[in-house]
Short mmCIF file of C-alpha atoms in Angstrom, two decimals:
data_model
loop_
_atom_site.label_atom_id
_atom_site.label_comp_id
_atom_site.label_asym_id
_atom_site.label_seq_id
_atom_site.Cartn_x
_atom_site.Cartn_y
_atom_site.Cartn_z
CA MET A 930 89.66 90.81 -109.30
CA LYS A 931 93.16 91.14 -110.69
CA LYS A 932 95.50 91.42 -107.73
CA ILE A 933 93.17 93.51 -105.59
CA SER A 934 94.69 92.20 -102.41
CA ILE A 935 95.30 93.03 -98.79
CA LEU A 936 97.74 95.59 -100.19
CA ILE A 937 94.74 97.85 -100.71
CA LEU A 938 94.17 97.87 -96.96
CA LEU A 939 97.78 98.61 -96.19
CA MET A 940 97.76 101.37 -98.79
CA SER A 941 95.02 103.16 -96.91
CA LEU A 942 97.15 103.57 -93.83
CA GLY A 943 99.25 106.17 -95.57
CA PHE A 944 96.59 107.54 -97.90
CA THR A 945 96.09 111.29 -97.95
CA SER A 946 92.86 112.42 -96.34
CA CYS A 947 89.74 113.45 -98.22
CA GLU A 948 90.59 117.04 -97.37
CA ASP A 949 93.08 118.70 -95.14
CA LEU A 950 90.28 119.19 -92.62
CA LEU A 951 90.02 115.41 -92.19
CA THR A 952 92.69 114.45 -89.69
CA GLU A 953 94.78 111.51 -90.83
CA TYR A 954 96.23 108.95 -88.42
CA ASN A 955 99.08 106.81 -89.67
CA PRO A 956 99.83 103.83 -87.40
CA SER A 957 103.12 103.07 -89.13
CA GLY A 958 104.23 99.48 -89.08
CA LEU A 959 100.92 98.00 -87.91
CA THR A 960 99.02 95.33 -89.79
CA ALA A 961 95.60 96.18 -91.19
CA GLU A 962 93.90 93.96 -88.62
CA ALA A 963 95.60 95.76 -85.74
CA ALA A 964 95.20 99.24 -87.18
CA TYR A 965 91.52 98.86 -87.94
CA SER A 966 90.74 97.67 -84.43
CA THR A 967 91.16 101.24 -83.14
CA PRO A 968 89.05 104.31 -83.99
CA GLU A 969 92.17 106.24 -85.00
CA GLY A 970 93.31 103.52 -87.36
CA PHE A 971 89.86 102.98 -88.84
CA GLU A 972 89.66 106.66 -89.72
CA SER A 973 92.53 106.02 -92.14
CA LEU A 974 90.40 103.47 -93.97
CA VAL A 975 87.40 105.79 -94.19
CA ASN A 976 89.47 108.72 -95.39
CA ALA A 977 91.20 106.54 -97.97
CA ALA A 978 87.82 105.29 -99.21
CA TYR A 979 86.88 108.87 -100.07
CA GLY A 980 90.11 109.34 -101.98
CA TYR A 981 89.21 107.08 -104.89
CA GLN A 982 86.57 109.59 -106.03
CA ARG A 983 89.45 111.83 -107.06
CA TRP A 984 90.53 109.36 -109.72
CA TRP A 985 87.28 110.04 -111.62
CA TYR A 986 86.13 113.53 -110.69
CA GLY A 987 88.37 116.32 -111.91
CA LYS A 988 90.54 113.94 -113.94
CA GLU A 989 90.99 113.65 -117.69
CA GLU A 990 89.98 109.99 -117.68
CA GLY A 991 86.65 110.86 -116.06
CA TYR A 992 85.95 113.72 -118.48
CA ASN A 993 86.66 111.42 -121.42
CA ILE A 994 84.14 108.89 -120.16
CA THR A 995 81.38 111.23 -119.01
CA GLU A 996 81.40 114.27 -121.31
CA MET A 997 82.90 113.07 -124.57
CA GLY A 998 81.13 110.82 -127.06
CA THR A 999 77.96 112.83 -126.46
CA ASP A 1000 75.93 115.47 -128.26
CA ILE A 1001 77.64 118.48 -126.70
CA TRP A 1002 81.42 117.96 -127.00
CA MET A 1003 83.73 117.22 -129.91
CA SER A 1004 87.40 116.32 -130.12
CA ALA A 1005 89.70 119.32 -130.30
CA ALA A 1006 93.21 119.09 -131.71
CA GLY A 1007 94.69 117.81 -128.46
CA ASP A 1008 92.36 114.84 -127.95
CA VAL A 1009 94.54 111.81 -127.19
CA TYR A 1010 91.84 109.11 -126.88
CA PRO A 1011 89.67 109.26 -130.03
CA ASP A 1012 88.76 105.60 -129.53
CA LEU A 1013 86.88 106.59 -126.39
CA THR A 1014 85.75 110.09 -127.30
CA GLN A 1015 84.57 109.19 -130.83
CA TYR A 1016 83.96 105.40 -130.53
CA ILE A 1017 86.64 104.77 -133.15
CA ASN A 1018 87.41 101.05 -132.80
CA LEU A 1019 86.87 101.31 -129.04
CA GLN A 1020 88.19 98.16 -127.37
CA GLY A 1021 89.31 96.86 -124.01
CA THR A 1022 92.81 98.24 -124.52
CA ASN A 1023 91.65 101.81 -123.84
CA GLY A 1024 93.82 103.38 -121.14
CA PRO A 1025 91.32 105.61 -119.29
CA LEU A 1026 88.83 102.75 -118.94
CA ALA A 1027 91.50 100.45 -117.52
CA SER A 1028 92.61 103.13 -115.05
CA GLU A 1029 89.09 103.85 -113.84
CA TRP A 1030 88.22 100.16 -113.57
CA SER A 1031 91.18 99.65 -111.24
CA ALA A 1032 90.42 102.71 -109.14
CA LEU A 1033 86.69 102.05 -108.77
CA TYR A 1034 87.17 98.43 -107.76
CA ALA A 1035 89.92 99.42 -105.33
CA GLY A 1036 87.42 101.83 -103.78
CA VAL A 1037 84.77 99.11 -103.57
CA ASN A 1038 87.21 96.70 -101.95
CA LEU A 1039 88.18 99.23 -99.32
CA CYS A 1040 84.51 99.96 -98.58
CA ASN A 1041 83.77 96.24 -98.29
CA ALA A 1042 86.70 95.83 -95.91
CA GLY A 1043 85.49 98.68 -93.74
CA ILE A 1044 81.84 97.68 -93.66
CA ASN A 1045 82.71 94.13 -92.67
CA ARG A 1046 85.30 95.19 -90.05
CA ILE A 1047 83.65 98.20 -88.46
CA ALA A 1048 82.08 96.30 -85.57
CA ASN A 1049 85.57 95.72 -84.19
CA ALA A 1050 86.85 99.27 -84.69
CA GLY A 1051 86.16 100.41 -81.14
CA TYR A 1052 83.77 103.21 -82.09
CA THR A 1053 80.91 104.40 -79.97
CA ALA A 1054 77.54 103.26 -81.36
CA GLY A 1055 76.75 106.65 -82.87
CA VAL A 1056 80.09 107.10 -84.61
CA GLN A 1057 80.00 103.51 -85.87
CA LYS A 1058 76.64 104.12 -87.58
CA GLN A 1059 77.93 107.35 -89.13
CA ARG A 1060 81.12 105.79 -90.50
CA GLU A 1061 79.31 102.71 -91.78
CA ALA A 1062 76.81 104.99 -93.51
CA GLU A 1063 79.67 106.88 -95.16
CA LEU A 1064 81.22 103.64 -96.40
CA ARG A 1065 77.87 102.36 -97.66
CA PHE A 1066 77.32 105.60 -99.55
CA LEU A 1067 80.77 105.33 -101.10
CA ARG A 1068 80.25 101.69 -102.07
CA ALA A 1069 76.98 102.65 -103.76
CA PHE A 1070 78.73 105.59 -105.39
CA TYR A 1071 81.51 103.44 -106.85
CA TYR A 1072 79.19 100.64 -107.91
CA TYR A 1073 76.94 103.15 -109.70
CA HIS A 1074 79.88 104.31 -111.79
CA ILE A 1075 80.88 100.70 -112.46
CA VAL A 1076 77.47 99.40 -113.48
CA GLU A 1077 76.58 102.42 -115.60
CA THR A 1078 79.93 102.30 -117.38
CA TRP A 1079 80.32 98.54 -117.89
CA GLY A 1080 76.93 97.01 -117.18
CA GLY A 1081 76.58 93.70 -115.34
CA VAL A 1082 80.19 92.95 -114.46
CA HIS A 1083 81.90 91.78 -111.27
CA PHE A 1084 80.03 92.30 -108.00
CA THR A 1085 80.91 91.35 -104.46
CA LEU A 1086 80.24 92.54 -100.93
CA GLU A 1087 83.28 90.77 -99.54
CA GLU A 1088 86.78 92.10 -99.07
CA THR A 1089 89.30 90.52 -101.43
CA LYS A 1090 92.37 89.23 -99.61
CA GLY A 1091 95.22 87.84 -101.62
CA ILE A 1092 94.96 87.35 -105.38
CA ALA A 1093 91.56 86.46 -106.85
CA THR A 1094 91.69 84.62 -110.18
CA THR A 1095 87.99 84.50 -111.06
CA ALA A 1096 85.33 87.13 -111.62
CA ASN A 1097 81.56 86.98 -111.96
CA LYS A 1098 78.96 88.54 -114.21
CA THR A 1099 76.19 89.95 -112.02
CA PRO A 1100 72.91 91.30 -113.45
CA VAL A 1101 72.45 95.07 -113.44
CA ASP A 1102 69.33 94.68 -111.27
CA GLU A 1103 71.43 93.10 -108.51
CA PHE A 1104 73.86 96.01 -108.58
CA TYR A 1105 71.02 98.46 -108.18
CA ARG A 1106 69.28 96.45 -105.48
CA GLN A 1107 72.42 96.79 -103.35
CA ILE A 1108 73.04 100.42 -104.36
CA ILE A 1109 69.55 101.38 -103.21
CA GLU A 1110 69.87 99.35 -100.03
CA ASP A 1111 73.18 101.01 -99.17
CA LEU A 1112 71.83 104.48 -99.90
CA LYS A 1113 68.75 103.88 -97.77
CA PHE A 1114 71.05 102.93 -94.91
CA ALA A 1115 73.05 106.09 -95.54
CA THR A 1116 69.99 108.35 -95.59
CA THR A 1117 68.86 106.88 -92.28
CA ASN A 1118 72.17 107.08 -90.42
CA LEU A 1119 74.16 110.03 -91.78
CA ALA A 1120 74.21 113.39 -90.07
CA ASP A 1121 72.52 116.33 -91.77
CA THR A 1122 75.72 118.37 -91.73
CA THR A 1123 79.43 117.79 -91.26
CA PRO A 1124 82.26 119.94 -89.88
CA ASP A 1125 84.64 118.16 -92.31
CA TYR A 1126 83.91 119.53 -95.76
CA GLY A 1127 84.00 116.67 -98.25
CA ARG A 1128 82.31 114.06 -96.07
CA VAL A 1129 78.91 112.88 -97.24
CA THR A 1130 75.80 114.10 -95.41
CA ARG A 1131 72.23 112.84 -95.26
CA PRO A 1132 70.92 115.32 -97.86
CA ALA A 1133 73.79 114.38 -100.18
CA ALA A 1134 72.89 110.69 -99.87
CA MET A 1135 69.21 111.55 -100.42
CA SER A 1136 70.11 113.53 -103.54
CA PHE A 1137 72.21 110.71 -104.93
CA LEU A 1138 69.40 108.27 -104.18
CA ALA A 1139 67.01 110.54 -106.12
CA ARG A 1140 69.42 110.32 -109.08
CA ILE A 1141 69.50 106.54 -108.75
CA TYR A 1142 65.70 106.30 -108.64
CA LEU A 1143 65.48 108.41 -111.79
CA THR A 1144 68.07 106.18 -113.47
CA ARG A 1145 66.00 103.11 -112.65
CA GLY A 1146 62.72 104.61 -113.87
CA MET A 1147 61.35 104.78 -110.30
CA ASN A 1148 59.86 108.18 -111.01
CA GLN A 1149 57.52 108.46 -108.03
CA GLU A 1150 60.38 107.65 -105.68
CA ALA A 1151 62.73 110.02 -107.51
CA SER A 1152 60.23 112.85 -107.22
CA ALA A 1153 59.59 112.22 -103.53
CA MET A 1154 63.28 112.06 -102.68
CA ALA A 1155 64.14 115.18 -104.68
CA LYS A 1156 61.34 117.11 -102.99
CA ALA A 1157 62.50 115.88 -99.60
CA VAL A 1158 65.84 117.56 -100.20
CA ILE A 1159 64.37 120.71 -101.77
CA ASN A 1160 61.89 121.20 -98.93
CA GLY A 1161 63.94 119.62 -96.15
CA GLY A 1162 65.29 122.79 -94.62
CA PHE A 1163 68.92 121.73 -95.11
CA GLY A 1164 70.01 125.24 -96.02
CA TYR A 1165 70.82 124.69 -99.69
CA LYS A 1166 69.84 127.33 -102.22
CA LEU A 1167 70.70 128.33 -105.77
CA MET A 1168 73.49 130.83 -106.13
CA PRO A 1169 71.98 134.18 -107.22
CA LYS A 1170 74.12 134.30 -110.35
CA TYR A 1171 75.08 131.26 -112.37
CA ALA A 1172 78.53 132.66 -113.13
CA ASP A 1173 79.30 132.91 -109.42
CA LEU A 1174 79.42 129.11 -109.22
CA TRP A 1175 82.78 129.15 -110.99
CA ASP A 1176 84.37 131.97 -108.99
CA MET A 1177 87.26 130.41 -107.04
CA ALA A 1178 86.48 132.77 -104.17
CA LYS A 1179 83.09 131.02 -103.95
CA ASN A 1180 84.39 127.49 -104.45
CA LYS A 1181 82.39 126.34 -101.43
CA ASN A 1182 78.88 127.76 -101.67
CA SER A 1183 75.22 127.24 -100.81
CA GLU A 1184 74.43 125.29 -103.97
CA VAL A 1185 76.91 122.47 -103.42
CA VAL A 1186 75.17 119.42 -102.00
CA TYR A 1187 78.11 117.10 -102.56
CA ALA A 1188 81.60 117.76 -103.88
CA VAL A 1189 84.81 115.85 -104.40
CA ASN A 1190 87.07 118.35 -102.74
CA TYR A 1191 90.68 119.17 -103.39
CA ALA A 1192 92.97 120.72 -100.80
CA GLU A 1193 94.66 124.06 -101.38
CA ASN A 1194 97.82 122.30 -100.23
CA LEU A 1195 98.40 120.48 -103.52
CA THR A 1196 100.68 117.91 -101.91
CA LEU A 1197 97.60 116.36 -100.29
CA ASN A 1198 95.91 115.73 -103.63
CA ASP A 1199 97.14 112.29 -104.64
CA LEU A 1200 100.05 112.97 -106.91
CA ARG A 1201 101.40 109.87 -108.57
CA ASN A 1202 102.88 107.54 -105.99
CA SER A 1203 103.85 103.90 -106.43
CA VAL A 1204 101.93 102.98 -103.28
CA THR A 1205 98.93 105.26 -102.87
CA ASN A 1206 98.29 106.25 -106.48
CA PRO A 1207 100.04 103.79 -108.81
CA ILE A 1208 97.69 104.53 -111.72
CA GLY A 1209 97.98 108.30 -111.43
CA HIS A 1210 99.62 110.43 -114.08
CA GLY A 1211 101.37 113.08 -112.04
CA ARG A 1212 98.52 115.60 -112.02
CA GLY A 1213 97.04 114.67 -108.67
CA SER A 1214 94.76 117.65 -108.11
CA ASN A 1215 91.83 118.71 -110.24
CA ASN A 1216 93.05 119.03 -113.83
CA GLY A 1217 89.74 119.85 -115.50
CA HIS A 1218 90.97 123.39 -116.14
CA LEU A 1219 93.40 122.11 -118.78
CA HIS A 1220 91.13 120.31 -121.18
CA PHE A 1221 88.39 122.61 -122.50
CA LEU A 1222 90.65 125.53 -123.46
CA MET A 1223 91.26 126.60 -127.04
CA LYS A 1224 94.82 127.14 -128.27
CA TYR A 1225 95.33 130.86 -127.74
CA ASP A 1226 98.95 131.27 -126.65
CA ASN A 1227 100.45 131.25 -130.15
CA LEU A 1228 98.19 133.97 -131.51
CA PRO A 1229 99.33 137.57 -132.14
CA GLY A 1230 99.22 139.68 -128.98
CA LEU A 1231 98.77 136.73 -126.63
CA THR A 1232 101.02 134.69 -124.38
CA ARG A 1233 100.13 132.03 -121.86
CA ALA A 1234 98.67 133.53 -118.67
CA ILE A 1235 97.08 132.30 -115.45
CA GLU A 1236 93.77 133.98 -116.22
CA TYR A 1237 93.50 132.27 -119.63
CA GLY A 1238 94.78 128.90 -118.50
CA ARG A 1239 97.16 126.28 -119.80
CA PRO A 1240 95.50 125.04 -123.01
CA PHE A 1241 95.63 121.28 -123.46
CA ASN A 1242 92.97 121.78 -126.16
CA ARG A 1243 91.35 118.37 -125.65
CA TYR A 1244 87.63 119.13 -126.06
CA MET A 1245 85.56 121.73 -127.90
CA PRO A 1246 81.82 122.40 -127.87
CA THR A 1247 79.57 121.14 -130.63
CA ARG A 1248 77.81 123.86 -132.56
CA PHE A 1249 74.61 122.37 -131.18
CA LEU A 1250 75.69 123.11 -127.61
CA LEU A 1251 76.58 126.71 -128.38
CA ASP A 1252 73.23 127.25 -130.07
CA LEU A 1253 71.25 125.86 -127.12
CA TYR A 1254 71.66 129.11 -125.17
CA GLY A 1255 69.17 131.81 -126.10
CA SER A 1256 69.93 135.52 -125.94
CA ALA A 1257 68.13 135.84 -122.59
CA ASP A 1258 70.14 133.04 -120.96
CA ALA A 1259 73.07 134.21 -118.81
CA ARG A 1260 74.45 130.69 -118.62
CA TYR A 1261 76.25 131.11 -121.92
CA GLU A 1262 78.38 134.00 -120.70
CA GLY A 1263 78.62 132.21 -117.34
CA SER A 1264 80.03 129.10 -119.02
CA PHE A 1265 82.05 130.28 -122.02
CA MET A 1266 84.66 132.89 -122.89
CA GLU A 1267 84.79 134.46 -126.36
CA LEU A 1268 87.27 137.31 -125.97
CA TRP A 1269 90.99 137.44 -125.17
CA THR A 1270 92.82 140.73 -124.60
CA ALA A 1271 96.42 141.42 -125.54
CA ASN A 1272 98.95 140.52 -122.83
CA SER A 1273 102.17 139.95 -124.78
CA SER A 1274 105.08 142.20 -125.65
CA GLN A 1275 104.90 140.65 -129.12
CA ARG A 1276 101.86 142.46 -130.52
CA PRO A 1277 100.73 143.76 -133.90
CA ALA A 1278 101.72 147.38 -134.44
CA GLY A 1279 99.14 149.65 -132.87
CA MET A 1280 97.75 147.02 -130.49
CA ASN A 1281 98.16 147.93 -126.80
CA ILE A 1282 98.14 145.74 -123.70
CA GLY A 1283 94.49 145.22 -122.79
CA ASP A 1284 93.17 145.72 -126.30
CA THR A 1285 91.10 142.98 -127.87
CA ALA A 1286 93.48 140.43 -129.43
CA VAL A 1287 91.25 137.50 -130.37
CA VAL A 1288 87.52 136.79 -130.60
CA ALA A 1289 86.22 133.23 -130.94
CA THR A 1290 82.45 133.40 -131.16
CA ARG A 1291 79.38 131.29 -131.78
CA THR A 1292 77.94 134.09 -133.91
CA THR A 1293 78.72 135.21 -137.45
CA PHE A 1294 80.42 138.37 -136.21
CA THR A 1295 82.82 139.80 -138.77
CA LYS A 1296 85.88 141.86 -137.93
CA PRO A 1297 85.41 145.55 -138.78
CA ALA A 1298 87.69 147.02 -141.40
CA GLY A 1299 90.97 148.13 -139.89
CA ALA A 1300 90.57 146.18 -136.66
CA LEU A 1301 93.84 144.64 -135.45
CA TYR A 1302 92.39 141.66 -133.62
CA GLN A 1303 91.61 138.24 -135.07
CA VAL A 1304 88.14 136.75 -135.29
CA TYR A 1305 87.12 133.09 -135.43
CA ASN A 1306 83.36 133.02 -135.94
CA ARG A 1307 81.00 130.07 -136.23
CA ASN A 1308 81.70 129.70 -139.94
CA ASP A 1309 85.45 129.62 -139.30
CA ILE A 1310 85.07 127.03 -136.53
CA TYR A 1311 82.41 124.76 -138.06
CA ASN A 1312 81.54 123.60 -141.54
CA PRO A 1313 77.95 124.13 -142.77
CA ASP A 1314 77.00 120.62 -141.62
CA GLY A 1315 78.37 121.22 -138.10
CA THR A 1316 81.55 119.20 -138.48
CA VAL A 1317 84.75 120.80 -137.27
CA ARG A 1318 86.66 123.17 -139.52
CA ASP A 1319 89.09 124.56 -136.92
CA ASN A 1320 89.75 122.38 -133.88
CA LEU A 1321 92.19 124.87 -132.36
CA ARG A 1322 90.01 127.99 -131.90
CA TYR A 1323 86.54 128.01 -130.36
CA PRO A 1324 84.58 129.47 -127.44
CA THR A 1325 86.24 128.18 -124.28
CA LEU A 1326 84.50 126.60 -121.30
CA ILE A 1327 85.50 128.54 -118.19
CA LYS A 1328 83.77 126.48 -115.47
CA HIS A 1329 86.96 124.67 -114.47
CA MET A 1330 89.46 127.50 -114.81
CA ASP A 1331 91.47 128.50 -111.75
CA ASN A 1332 93.11 131.91 -111.49
CA THR A 1333 94.57 131.02 -108.08
CA ARG A 1334 97.18 128.62 -109.51
CA ALA A 1335 100.74 129.54 -108.61
CA SER A 1336 101.89 129.91 -112.22
CA PHE A 1337 100.55 129.79 -115.76
CA ASN A 1338 102.10 126.34 -116.29
CA GLU A 1339 100.71 124.81 -113.08
CA ALA A 1340 98.74 121.69 -114.07
CA GLN A 1341 97.09 121.24 -110.68
CA SER A 1342 94.08 123.07 -109.32
CA ALA A 1343 92.51 123.16 -105.87
CA ARG A 1344 89.04 123.65 -107.38
CA ASP A 1345 86.43 121.30 -105.93
CA VAL A 1346 84.37 119.19 -108.33
CA TYR A 1347 80.63 119.62 -107.85
CA VAL A 1348 79.11 116.15 -108.02
CA ILE A 1349 75.61 117.21 -106.95
CA ARG A 1350 74.39 120.78 -107.14
CA PHE A 1351 71.07 121.88 -105.68
CA ALA A 1352 69.96 122.75 -109.21
CA GLU A 1353 69.98 119.05 -110.10
CA LEU A 1354 67.22 118.32 -107.60
CA TYR A 1355 64.82 120.59 -109.47
CA LEU A 1356 65.65 118.94 -112.79
CA ILE A 1357 65.32 115.44 -111.30
CA GLU A 1358 61.89 116.47 -110.01
CA ALA A 1359 61.01 117.93 -113.42
CA GLU A 1360 62.01 114.80 -115.33
CA ALA A 1361 60.22 112.51 -112.90
CA GLN A 1362 57.06 114.60 -113.05
CA MET A 1363 57.19 114.73 -116.84
CA LYS A 1364 57.43 110.95 -116.98
CA LEU A 1365 54.51 110.71 -114.55
CA GLY A 1366 52.44 112.91 -116.87
CA ASN A 1367 52.46 116.01 -114.65
CA LEU A 1368 53.71 118.55 -117.18
CA GLU A 1369 52.64 121.63 -115.20
CA GLU A 1370 54.68 120.46 -112.22
CA ALA A 1371 57.61 119.67 -114.47
CA ALA A 1372 57.50 123.14 -116.04
CA LYS A 1373 57.34 124.78 -112.62
CA ASN A 1374 60.58 123.12 -111.54
CA ILE A 1375 62.33 123.89 -114.81
CA ASN A 1376 61.29 127.53 -114.50
CA ILE A 1377 62.95 127.78 -111.11
CA ILE A 1378 66.25 126.93 -112.79
CA ARG A 1379 65.57 129.18 -115.75
CA ALA A 1380 64.66 132.13 -113.52
CA ARG A 1381 68.12 132.02 -111.98
CA ALA A 1382 69.63 131.68 -115.47
CA ALA A 1383 67.81 134.72 -116.88
CA LYS A 1384 69.64 137.91 -117.68
CA PRO A 1385 68.32 140.91 -115.75
CA GLY A 1386 64.94 141.90 -117.13
CA GLN A 1387 64.63 138.69 -119.17
CA GLU A 1388 62.88 136.53 -116.58
CA GLU A 1389 59.60 136.34 -118.50
CA ALA A 1390 61.39 135.49 -121.74
CA MET A 1391 63.03 132.53 -120.01
CA LYS A 1392 59.79 130.98 -118.73
CA ILE A 1393 58.42 127.91 -120.45
CA THR A 1394 54.91 126.45 -120.49
CA ALA A 1395 53.79 122.90 -119.83
CA ASP A 1396 53.32 122.13 -123.52
CA GLN A 1397 57.03 122.76 -124.09
CA VAL A 1398 58.11 120.04 -121.65
CA THR A 1399 59.47 117.00 -123.44
CA LEU A 1400 62.30 114.62 -122.69
CA ASP A 1401 64.42 116.33 -125.33
CA PHE A 1402 63.73 119.75 -123.81
CA ILE A 1403 64.84 118.46 -120.41
CA LEU A 1404 68.02 117.07 -121.94
CA ASP A 1405 68.62 120.42 -123.61
CA GLU A 1406 68.09 122.17 -120.28
CA ARG A 1407 70.47 119.81 -118.51
CA ALA A 1408 73.07 120.57 -121.20
CA ARG A 1409 72.69 124.31 -120.63
CA GLU A 1410 72.95 123.86 -116.87
CA PHE A 1411 75.54 121.09 -116.49
CA ALA A 1412 77.75 121.18 -119.61
CA GLY A 1413 81.23 119.98 -118.68
CA GLU A 1414 80.23 118.72 -115.20
CA GLN A 1415 80.79 114.98 -115.83
CA MET A 1416 77.13 114.04 -116.21
CA ARG A 1417 76.23 114.10 -119.90
CA TRP A 1418 76.98 110.54 -120.99
CA PHE A 1419 74.99 109.22 -118.03
CA ASP A 1420 72.08 111.53 -118.89
CA LEU A 1421 71.92 110.31 -122.48
CA LYS A 1422 72.22 106.67 -121.44
CA ARG A 1423 69.55 107.02 -118.75
CA THR A 1424 67.07 108.48 -121.19
CA GLY A 1425 67.83 106.06 -124.02
CA LYS A 1426 68.94 108.96 -126.20
CA LEU A 1427 72.69 108.40 -126.54
CA VAL A 1428 72.85 107.06 -130.09
CA GLU A 1429 70.01 109.21 -131.40
CA ARG A 1430 71.33 112.52 -130.14
CA VAL A 1431 74.98 111.86 -130.91
CA LYS A 1432 74.06 111.04 -134.51
CA LYS A 1433 71.81 114.10 -134.75
CA TYR A 1434 73.93 116.72 -133.02
CA ASN A 1435 77.57 115.59 -133.12
CA PRO A 1436 78.43 115.05 -136.79
CA ASN A 1437 82.11 114.44 -136.06
CA VAL A 1438 81.19 111.21 -134.27
CA THR A 1439 80.21 108.72 -136.95
CA SER A 1440 80.95 105.39 -135.26
CA VAL A 1441 78.47 105.33 -132.36
CA GLN A 1442 76.31 102.19 -132.18
CA ALA A 1443 73.74 100.73 -129.80
CA PHE A 1444 76.31 98.58 -127.95
CA HIS A 1445 78.24 101.71 -126.97
CA THR A 1446 75.82 102.27 -124.08
CA VAL A 1447 78.27 100.17 -122.09
CA ARG A 1448 82.05 100.33 -122.29
CA PRO A 1449 84.47 97.49 -123.00
CA ILE A 1450 85.87 95.59 -120.04
CA PRO A 1451 89.62 96.25 -119.84
CA ARG A 1452 91.65 93.60 -121.64
CA THR A 1453 94.03 93.37 -118.66
CA GLN A 1454 91.10 92.21 -116.53
CA LEU A 1455 89.90 89.64 -119.03
CA ASP A 1456 93.40 88.25 -119.40
CA ALA A 1457 93.85 87.97 -115.64
CA VAL A 1458 90.92 85.66 -114.85
CA THR A 1459 90.88 81.90 -115.24
CA ASN A 1460 87.11 81.60 -115.89
CA ARG A 1461 87.24 83.35 -119.25
CA ASP A 1462 84.32 81.36 -120.63
CA GLU A 1463 82.10 82.90 -117.94
CA PHE A 1464 83.64 86.34 -117.53
CA THR A 1465 83.49 87.49 -121.13
CA GLN A 1466 83.86 90.80 -122.94
CA ASN A 1467 80.79 93.01 -123.33
CA ASN A 1468 78.92 92.57 -126.60
CA GLY A 1469 80.38 94.44 -129.55
CA TYR A 1470 83.94 94.60 -128.20
CA GLN A 1471 87.02 92.41 -128.35
#
């Protein structure tokens, strides 16, 4: 690929560790061949291989690709990539796609280098199997994101040394054959637990394999693998309250099967660096907390505050998403904020600190006569057809907010990104069983999730019956459970529902077409290869 060279290996020697619990060894001045012939040096490669996940999870580029252009999110006033988020003349010049292409292939190359060199690393047999299993998981992880995003593009199991000038087009089936093979190796050789939070474990690899099986329509295998994790005695369980998942004091909890973790020491989180993070943008830690927030800090009675976040105002919910949550479902209040209280010295006369200043609500609530606060209700936010009327004020997603940041302008967050939650296993099992025709079993698994989501005393109201289980209901349930968690675009693509549901439920997106189920290959990549007649742009793009 374009200039993915031995530099990638040298980069890893100084790469920050996956988490501050993973000890980093930096054999300064050594060549890659010498460094990776010792266990200490090889640890640098493994830790660096984890690091590339951070360029997708918890980053604006990744949110653009995975949450936007779907049925549940619309562009707010601050959206800077409408070509990607609304499919408006989307082409290979899109910046986030080029950044993620580079990062994902750099991760693959590092994994290939490690897998092919590990026999000479000097590990004991047991440690060698563990580290190879980690690298195989990561290679599968990166290739999954590549093949789902771009389809059958470049594929190799060999380390790239020097400058490669050609690329291949490999069928999607070949990608998935290797992904499944690598994940099977990982599930056989990984440990069940790890003392280094952030490293992959056997149940995490099993869970990801269940997701892969579901993606490939291997429903019996997906069901079996999901049940193996659910019933495997690994110690995972749903958090008692959905809202507790987003409490920074509970950032690491019993529901997290796999997370891309960020260190509390923000200097360890891959800030832009010409060597280790040349494609970064200066916000090296999790920046998801910036993007889903409405513009509140110019409204009467309000000023920017840590607890309300720094509002980049990139994305807002579709009216469809807000209406998915019934009155018995605690996940709405656990996911969205509708009320802001006065915190500014500049307030309307008669308004005190702590009084209600602004309400932005999904309902038709009308401000009482004489009330000092402002109201933005559903009819202020959306037009009758669901298109956006006000792209500045709307219910705000709170899942990514971080009240532990040092200041209200801090763009970095130490919040971990949950890649696989235990809740997903139940919904994988439900979807697989539904597709196998076992609707009672599907409903049983959905009801486990809905029981946790129920408001106190509303458990019966939240239960569903087998005749309610359809693919669209499962997609609705996944939206209620996982909105904003970098899964939605993949869900809609997997189920063949992307175009249908975007057209039906996201009226601000009018340009989506069938070819948008894969993204355009970056123009920089196409221009870099010499076999341009073979390595061509994906259909529909230039």
